[in-house]
mmCIF file of C-alpha atoms in Angstrom:
data_model
loop_
_atom_site.group_PDB
_atom_site.id
_atom_site.type_symbol
_atom_site.label_atom_id
_atom_site.label_comp_id
_atom_site.label_asym_id
_atom_site.label_seq_id
_atom_site.Cartn_x
_atom_site.Cartn_y
_atom_site.Cartn_z
ATOM 1 C CA MET A 1 -43.514 43.137 -0.738
ATOM 2 C CA ASP A 2 -42.129 44.362 -4.152
ATOM 3 C CA LEU A 3 -40.636 41.185 -6.009
ATOM 4 C CA ASN A 4 -38.461 43.720 -8.009
ATOM 5 C CA ASN A 5 -36.664 44.838 -4.919
ATOM 6 C CA LEU A 6 -35.909 41.702 -2.776
ATOM 7 C CA VAL A 7 -33.215 41.906 -0.036
ATOM 8 C CA PRO A 8 -31.318 38.663 0.995
ATOM 9 C CA LEU A 9 -31.525 37.761 4.612
ATOM 10 C CA PRO A 10 -27.856 38.402 6.177
ATOM 11 C CA PRO A 11 -25.612 35.761 7.382
ATOM 12 C CA SER A 12 -26.469 36.729 10.998
ATOM 13 C CA PHE A 13 -29.980 35.511 10.602
ATOM 14 C CA PHE A 14 -28.407 31.928 10.196
ATOM 15 C CA ASP A 15 -25.603 32.632 12.812
ATOM 16 C CA ARG A 16 -28.096 31.346 15.609
ATOM 17 C CA PRO A 17 -29.343 28.033 17.113
ATOM 18 C CA THR A 18 -30.499 25.608 14.471
ATOM 19 C CA LEU A 19 -34.051 25.216 15.903
ATOM 20 C CA GLU A 20 -34.742 28.925 16.103
ATOM 21 C CA VAL A 21 -33.619 29.137 12.513
ATOM 22 C CA ALA A 22 -35.669 26.419 11.263
ATOM 23 C CA ARG A 23 -38.593 27.983 13.060
ATOM 24 C CA ASP A 24 -37.910 31.438 11.950
ATOM 25 C CA LEU A 25 -37.527 30.445 8.286
ATOM 26 C CA LEU A 26 -41.321 29.778 7.940
ATOM 27 C CA GLY A 27 -42.847 32.495 6.002
ATOM 28 C CA ARG A 28 -39.549 33.613 4.522
ATOM 29 C CA TRP A 29 -39.121 33.291 0.885
ATOM 30 C CA LEU A 30 -36.810 31.331 -1.224
ATOM 31 C CA VAL A 31 -35.670 33.058 -4.307
ATOM 32 C CA HIS A 32 -33.961 31.710 -7.321
ATOM 33 C CA GLU A 33 -32.969 34.108 -9.864
ATOM 34 C CA HIS A 34 -32.861 31.513 -12.624
ATOM 35 C CA PRO A 35 -30.275 31.828 -15.583
ATOM 36 C CA SER A 36 -33.294 31.835 -17.958
ATOM 37 C CA GLY A 37 -34.259 35.341 -16.547
ATOM 38 C CA VAL A 38 -37.427 33.896 -14.509
ATOM 39 C CA ARG A 39 -37.448 34.867 -10.958
ATOM 40 C CA LEU A 40 -38.655 32.185 -8.753
ATOM 41 C CA VAL A 41 -40.062 32.812 -5.349
ATOM 42 C CA GLY A 42 -41.787 30.506 -2.901
ATOM 43 C CA ARG A 43 -42.843 30.999 0.529
ATOM 44 C CA ILE A 44 -41.299 28.461 2.868
ATOM 45 C CA VAL A 45 -44.036 26.334 4.733
ATOM 46 C CA GLU A 46 -41.827 23.333 6.098
ATOM 47 C CA THR A 47 -38.250 22.947 7.354
ATOM 48 C CA GLU A 48 -36.363 20.341 9.359
ATOM 49 C CA ALA A 49 -33.605 21.096 11.867
ATOM 50 C CA TYR A 50 -30.404 19.031 12.190
ATOM 51 C CA ARG A 51 -27.569 19.607 14.679
ATOM 52 C CA GLN A 52 -24.032 18.208 15.465
ATOM 53 C CA ASP A 53 -25.383 16.215 18.494
ATOM 54 C CA ASP A 54 -28.128 14.699 16.568
ATOM 55 C CA PRO A 55 -27.540 11.078 15.283
ATOM 56 C CA ALA A 56 -29.410 11.666 12.054
ATOM 57 C CA PHE A 57 -26.944 14.561 11.345
ATOM 58 C CA HIS A 58 -24.687 13.989 8.406
ATOM 59 C CA GLY A 59 -21.628 15.254 10.369
ATOM 60 C CA TRP A 60 -22.475 13.374 13.507
ATOM 61 C CA ARG A 61 -19.276 11.196 13.563
ATOM 62 C CA LEU A 62 -17.129 14.117 12.531
ATOM 63 C CA VAL A 63 -17.123 15.394 16.225
ATOM 64 C CA ASP A 64 -14.757 14.079 18.560
ATOM 65 C CA PRO A 65 -16.799 13.599 21.720
ATOM 66 C CA ALA A 66 -13.704 13.869 24.101
ATOM 67 C CA THR A 67 -12.214 16.953 22.721
ATOM 68 C CA GLY A 68 -15.030 18.601 20.614
ATOM 69 C CA LYS A 69 -12.849 18.943 17.714
ATOM 70 C CA VAL A 70 -14.028 18.273 14.127
ATOM 71 C CA ARG A 71 -12.452 16.215 11.588
ATOM 72 C CA PRO A 72 -12.236 17.908 8.306
ATOM 73 C CA GLU A 73 -13.377 14.838 6.351
ATOM 74 C CA GLY A 74 -15.860 14.313 3.397
ATOM 75 C CA ARG A 75 -18.827 16.422 2.273
ATOM 76 C CA ALA A 76 -20.397 16.458 5.554
ATOM 77 C CA TYR A 77 -17.563 18.782 6.899
ATOM 78 C CA ASP A 78 -19.432 21.356 4.773
ATOM 79 C CA LEU A 79 -21.984 21.540 7.548
ATOM 80 C CA PHE A 80 -19.614 23.331 9.721
ATOM 81 C CA ALA A 81 -19.058 26.115 7.295
ATOM 82 C CA PRO A 82 -19.936 29.596 7.636
ATOM 83 C CA PRO A 83 -23.695 30.478 8.481
ATOM 84 C CA GLY A 84 -25.917 30.884 5.413
ATOM 85 C CA THR A 85 -23.792 28.442 3.418
ATOM 86 C CA ALA A 86 -25.678 25.999 1.076
ATOM 87 C CA TYR A 87 -25.304 22.395 1.742
ATOM 88 C CA VAL A 88 -26.681 20.653 -1.234
ATOM 89 C CA TYR A 89 -26.668 16.659 -1.591
ATOM 90 C CA LEU A 90 -28.117 13.975 -3.631
ATOM 91 C CA ASN A 91 -30.365 11.766 -1.687
ATOM 92 C CA TYR A 92 -30.322 7.856 -2.703
ATOM 93 C CA GLY A 93 -28.654 9.009 -5.879
ATOM 94 C CA MET A 94 -32.008 10.650 -7.142
ATOM 95 C CA TYR A 95 -33.057 13.982 -5.751
ATOM 96 C CA TRP A 96 -31.018 16.969 -4.672
ATOM 97 C CA LEU A 97 -31.908 18.338 -1.417
ATOM 98 C CA LEU A 98 -31.336 22.013 -0.160
ATOM 99 C CA ASN A 99 -30.267 22.593 3.258
ATOM 100 C CA VAL A 100 -28.831 26.078 4.681
ATOM 101 C CA VAL A 101 -25.907 25.786 7.396
ATOM 102 C CA THR A 102 -26.816 27.426 10.761
ATOM 103 C CA GLU A 103 -24.724 27.853 14.056
ATOM 104 C CA PRO A 104 -21.358 29.893 14.358
ATOM 105 C CA GLU A 105 -18.694 28.462 11.887
ATOM 106 C CA GLY A 106 -17.099 25.374 13.333
ATOM 107 C CA VAL A 107 -20.320 24.408 14.964
ATOM 108 C CA GLY A 108 -22.364 21.724 12.804
ATOM 109 C CA GLY A 109 -26.042 22.628 12.059
ATOM 110 C CA ALA A 110 -28.237 22.978 8.963
ATOM 111 C CA VAL A 111 -31.912 23.334 8.067
ATOM 112 C CA LEU A 112 -33.516 21.369 5.117
ATOM 113 C CA ILE A 113 -35.979 23.228 3.254
ATOM 114 C CA ARG A 114 -38.853 20.652 2.877
ATOM 115 C CA ALA A 115 -41.601 22.666 1.111
ATOM 116 C CA VAL A 116 -42.515 25.943 -0.225
ATOM 117 C CA GLU A 117 -45.686 27.692 -1.518
ATOM 118 C CA PRO A 118 -44.898 29.116 -4.965
ATOM 119 C CA ILE A 119 -45.145 33.154 -5.143
ATOM 120 C CA ALA A 120 -43.764 33.710 -8.391
ATOM 121 C CA GLY A 121 -42.711 31.685 -11.377
ATOM 122 C CA LEU A 122 -45.563 29.272 -11.328
ATOM 123 C CA ASP A 123 -45.576 28.466 -15.021
ATOM 124 C CA PHE A 124 -41.786 27.664 -14.943
ATOM 125 C CA LEU A 125 -42.215 25.417 -11.778
ATOM 126 C CA ARG A 126 -45.119 23.524 -13.489
ATOM 127 C CA ALA A 127 -43.052 22.997 -16.704
ATOM 128 C CA ARG A 128 -40.544 21.573 -14.460
ATOM 129 C CA ARG A 129 -42.981 19.129 -12.829
ATOM 130 C CA PRO A 130 -45.598 18.520 -15.224
ATOM 131 C CA LYS A 131 -47.116 15.494 -13.808
ATOM 132 C CA ALA A 132 -47.993 17.425 -10.546
ATOM 133 C CA ARG A 133 -51.660 17.475 -9.948
ATOM 134 C CA ARG A 134 -51.971 18.724 -6.617
ATOM 135 C CA PRO A 135 -50.013 21.553 -4.469
ATOM 136 C CA CYS A 136 -47.881 19.044 -2.491
ATOM 137 C CA GLU A 137 -46.924 17.284 -5.820
ATOM 138 C CA LEU A 138 -45.419 20.450 -7.096
ATOM 139 C CA THR A 139 -43.198 21.922 -4.423
ATOM 140 C CA GLY A 140 -44.122 19.702 -1.168
ATOM 141 C CA GLY A 141 -41.141 17.612 -0.269
ATOM 142 C CA PRO A 142 -37.448 18.506 -0.624
ATOM 143 C CA GLY A 143 -37.008 16.675 -3.792
ATOM 144 C CA ARG A 144 -39.986 18.005 -5.445
ATOM 145 C CA LEU A 145 -38.886 21.445 -4.526
ATOM 146 C CA THR A 146 -35.424 21.202 -5.850
ATOM 147 C CA VAL A 147 -36.657 19.657 -9.004
ATOM 148 C CA ALA A 148 -39.289 22.628 -9.485
ATOM 149 C CA PHE A 149 -36.587 25.348 -8.543
ATOM 150 C CA ASP A 150 -33.852 23.714 -10.751
ATOM 151 C CA ILE A 151 -31.590 23.576 -7.687
ATOM 152 C CA ASP A 152 -28.702 21.023 -7.811
ATOM 153 C CA GLY A 153 -25.221 20.328 -6.765
ATOM 154 C CA ARG A 154 -23.973 23.420 -8.673
ATOM 155 C CA TYR A 155 -25.150 25.502 -5.423
ATOM 156 C CA HIS A 156 -23.374 23.531 -2.876
ATOM 157 C CA ARG A 157 -21.163 25.506 -0.526
ATOM 158 C CA LYS A 158 -22.170 28.505 -2.255
ATOM 159 C CA PRO A 159 -23.687 31.556 -0.022
ATOM 160 C CA LEU A 160 -27.371 31.646 0.254
ATOM 161 C CA THR A 161 -27.205 35.187 1.185
ATOM 162 C CA ALA A 162 -26.840 36.730 -2.320
ATOM 163 C CA PRO A 163 -28.242 36.063 -5.897
ATOM 164 C CA PRO A 164 -28.796 33.887 -7.632
ATOM 165 C CA LEU A 165 -29.987 31.765 -4.832
ATOM 166 C CA TYR A 166 -31.074 33.302 -1.485
ATOM 167 C CA PHE A 167 -33.571 33.770 1.262
ATOM 168 C CA ALA A 168 -35.662 37.041 1.542
ATOM 169 C CA PRO A 169 -37.380 38.301 4.337
ATOM 170 C CA GLY A 170 -41.148 37.502 3.395
ATOM 171 C CA LYS A 171 -43.644 37.575 6.274
ATOM 172 C CA PRO A 172 -43.022 35.767 9.421
ATOM 173 C CA VAL A 173 -45.484 33.113 10.603
ATOM 174 C CA SER A 174 -47.360 33.322 14.128
ATOM 175 C CA ASP A 175 -46.799 30.616 16.580
ATOM 176 C CA ALA A 176 -50.308 29.811 16.250
ATOM 177 C CA GLU A 177 -49.979 28.743 12.575
ATOM 178 C CA VAL A 178 -46.936 26.488 13.441
ATOM 179 C CA ALA A 179 -46.969 22.867 14.207
ATOM 180 C CA THR A 180 -44.028 20.364 14.872
ATOM 181 C CA SER A 181 -43.575 16.639 14.404
ATOM 182 C CA PRO A 182 -40.946 14.043 14.170
ATOM 183 C CA ARG A 183 -38.722 14.286 11.129
ATOM 184 C CA ILE A 184 -39.629 12.452 8.050
ATOM 185 C CA GLY A 185 -37.893 9.274 6.607
ATOM 186 C CA LEU A 186 -35.412 8.942 9.344
ATOM 187 C CA SER A 187 -34.240 5.717 11.083
ATOM 188 C CA ARG A 188 -32.329 7.763 13.990
ATOM 189 C CA GLY A 189 -33.312 10.728 16.005
ATOM 190 C CA THR A 190 -36.845 9.770 15.549
ATOM 191 C CA ASP A 191 -37.888 11.195 19.116
ATOM 192 C CA ARG A 192 -36.996 14.917 18.314
ATOM 193 C CA LEU A 193 -39.894 17.209 17.103
ATOM 194 C CA TRP A 194 -37.679 19.062 14.771
ATOM 195 C CA ARG A 195 -39.938 19.300 11.819
ATOM 196 C CA PHE A 196 -41.749 22.742 11.592
ATOM 197 C CA PHE A 197 -44.639 23.324 9.195
ATOM 198 C CA VAL A 198 -47.452 25.852 8.455
ATOM 199 C CA ARG A 199 -50.691 24.031 9.612
ATOM 200 C CA ALA A 200 -53.138 23.172 6.991
ATOM 201 C CA ASN A 201 -51.177 24.389 4.130
ATOM 202 C CA PRO A 202 -51.570 22.487 1.158
ATOM 203 C CA TYR A 203 -47.967 22.542 -0.107
ATOM 204 C CA VAL A 204 -46.579 21.051 3.123
ATOM 205 C CA SER A 205 -45.213 17.593 2.006
ATOM 206 C CA PRO A 206 -47.373 14.483 2.996
ATOM 207 C CA ARG A 207 -46.199 12.073 5.375
ATOM 208 C CA PRO A 208 -45.668 8.418 3.921
ATOM 209 C CA GLN A 209 -49.041 7.264 4.819
ATOM 210 C CA GLU A 210 -50.608 10.453 3.178
ATOM 211 C CA GLU A 211 -48.700 10.041 -0.129
ATOM 212 C CA ARG A 212 -51.839 9.296 -2.126
ATOM 213 C CA GLY A 213 -52.890 12.768 -1.484
ATOM 214 C CA LEU A 214 -56.575 11.996 -1.522
ATOM 215 C CA ASN A 215 -57.448 14.999 0.860
ATOM 216 C CA SER A 216 -55.119 17.414 -0.744
ATOM 217 C CA PRO A 217 -56.843 20.021 -3.157
ATOM 218 C CA ARG A 218 -55.833 20.013 -6.746
ATOM 219 C CA LEU A 219 -53.803 22.750 -8.453
ATOM 220 C CA LYS A 220 -55.671 25.344 -10.215
ATOM 221 C CA SER A 221 -55.391 25.600 -13.985
#
């Protein structure tokens, strides 16, 4: 694909069941046309799905179980925004996490972008993450990814279907390459296999017990 002629995925791509979107985002490209003039591109290799019927969903308590109506309260209400909207929040006051809203407007859903494999702008990414020694330490993990790509709260509630921050078609991943698991770092909804990732990809974020990265290849110089 020509990096100079990237076409954003349309809102209709995200106007679908959350689990379908989370799976289909694997292999697509995350693109940030950075204000500095550098174009950053990463192939998505790991996602997590969150729905309004999920106790781990930020907007779970906003839905009245009796009527199905949504209370317009707080930042989590933005998870019911139009599909393709960015939901960016600060995790534990330390790292911004990038999510894209899914489902029809008024229905809660989002996909967390957990890891990408760099395609373009590698020098920029390395400058943002100078201590990274292994692929998973560069853009493997939702906090590492946003630091490397310079994504923060200024993109919250912005459409991810047009520049400067958007998704491009990339190349879909075959079912044989995809694995699922429980989502990482949760205390609720731990039984749901809603984490999708590309098997054996070195940029996939390690699970907590793998954080030392002893079996992860080093970045090439």
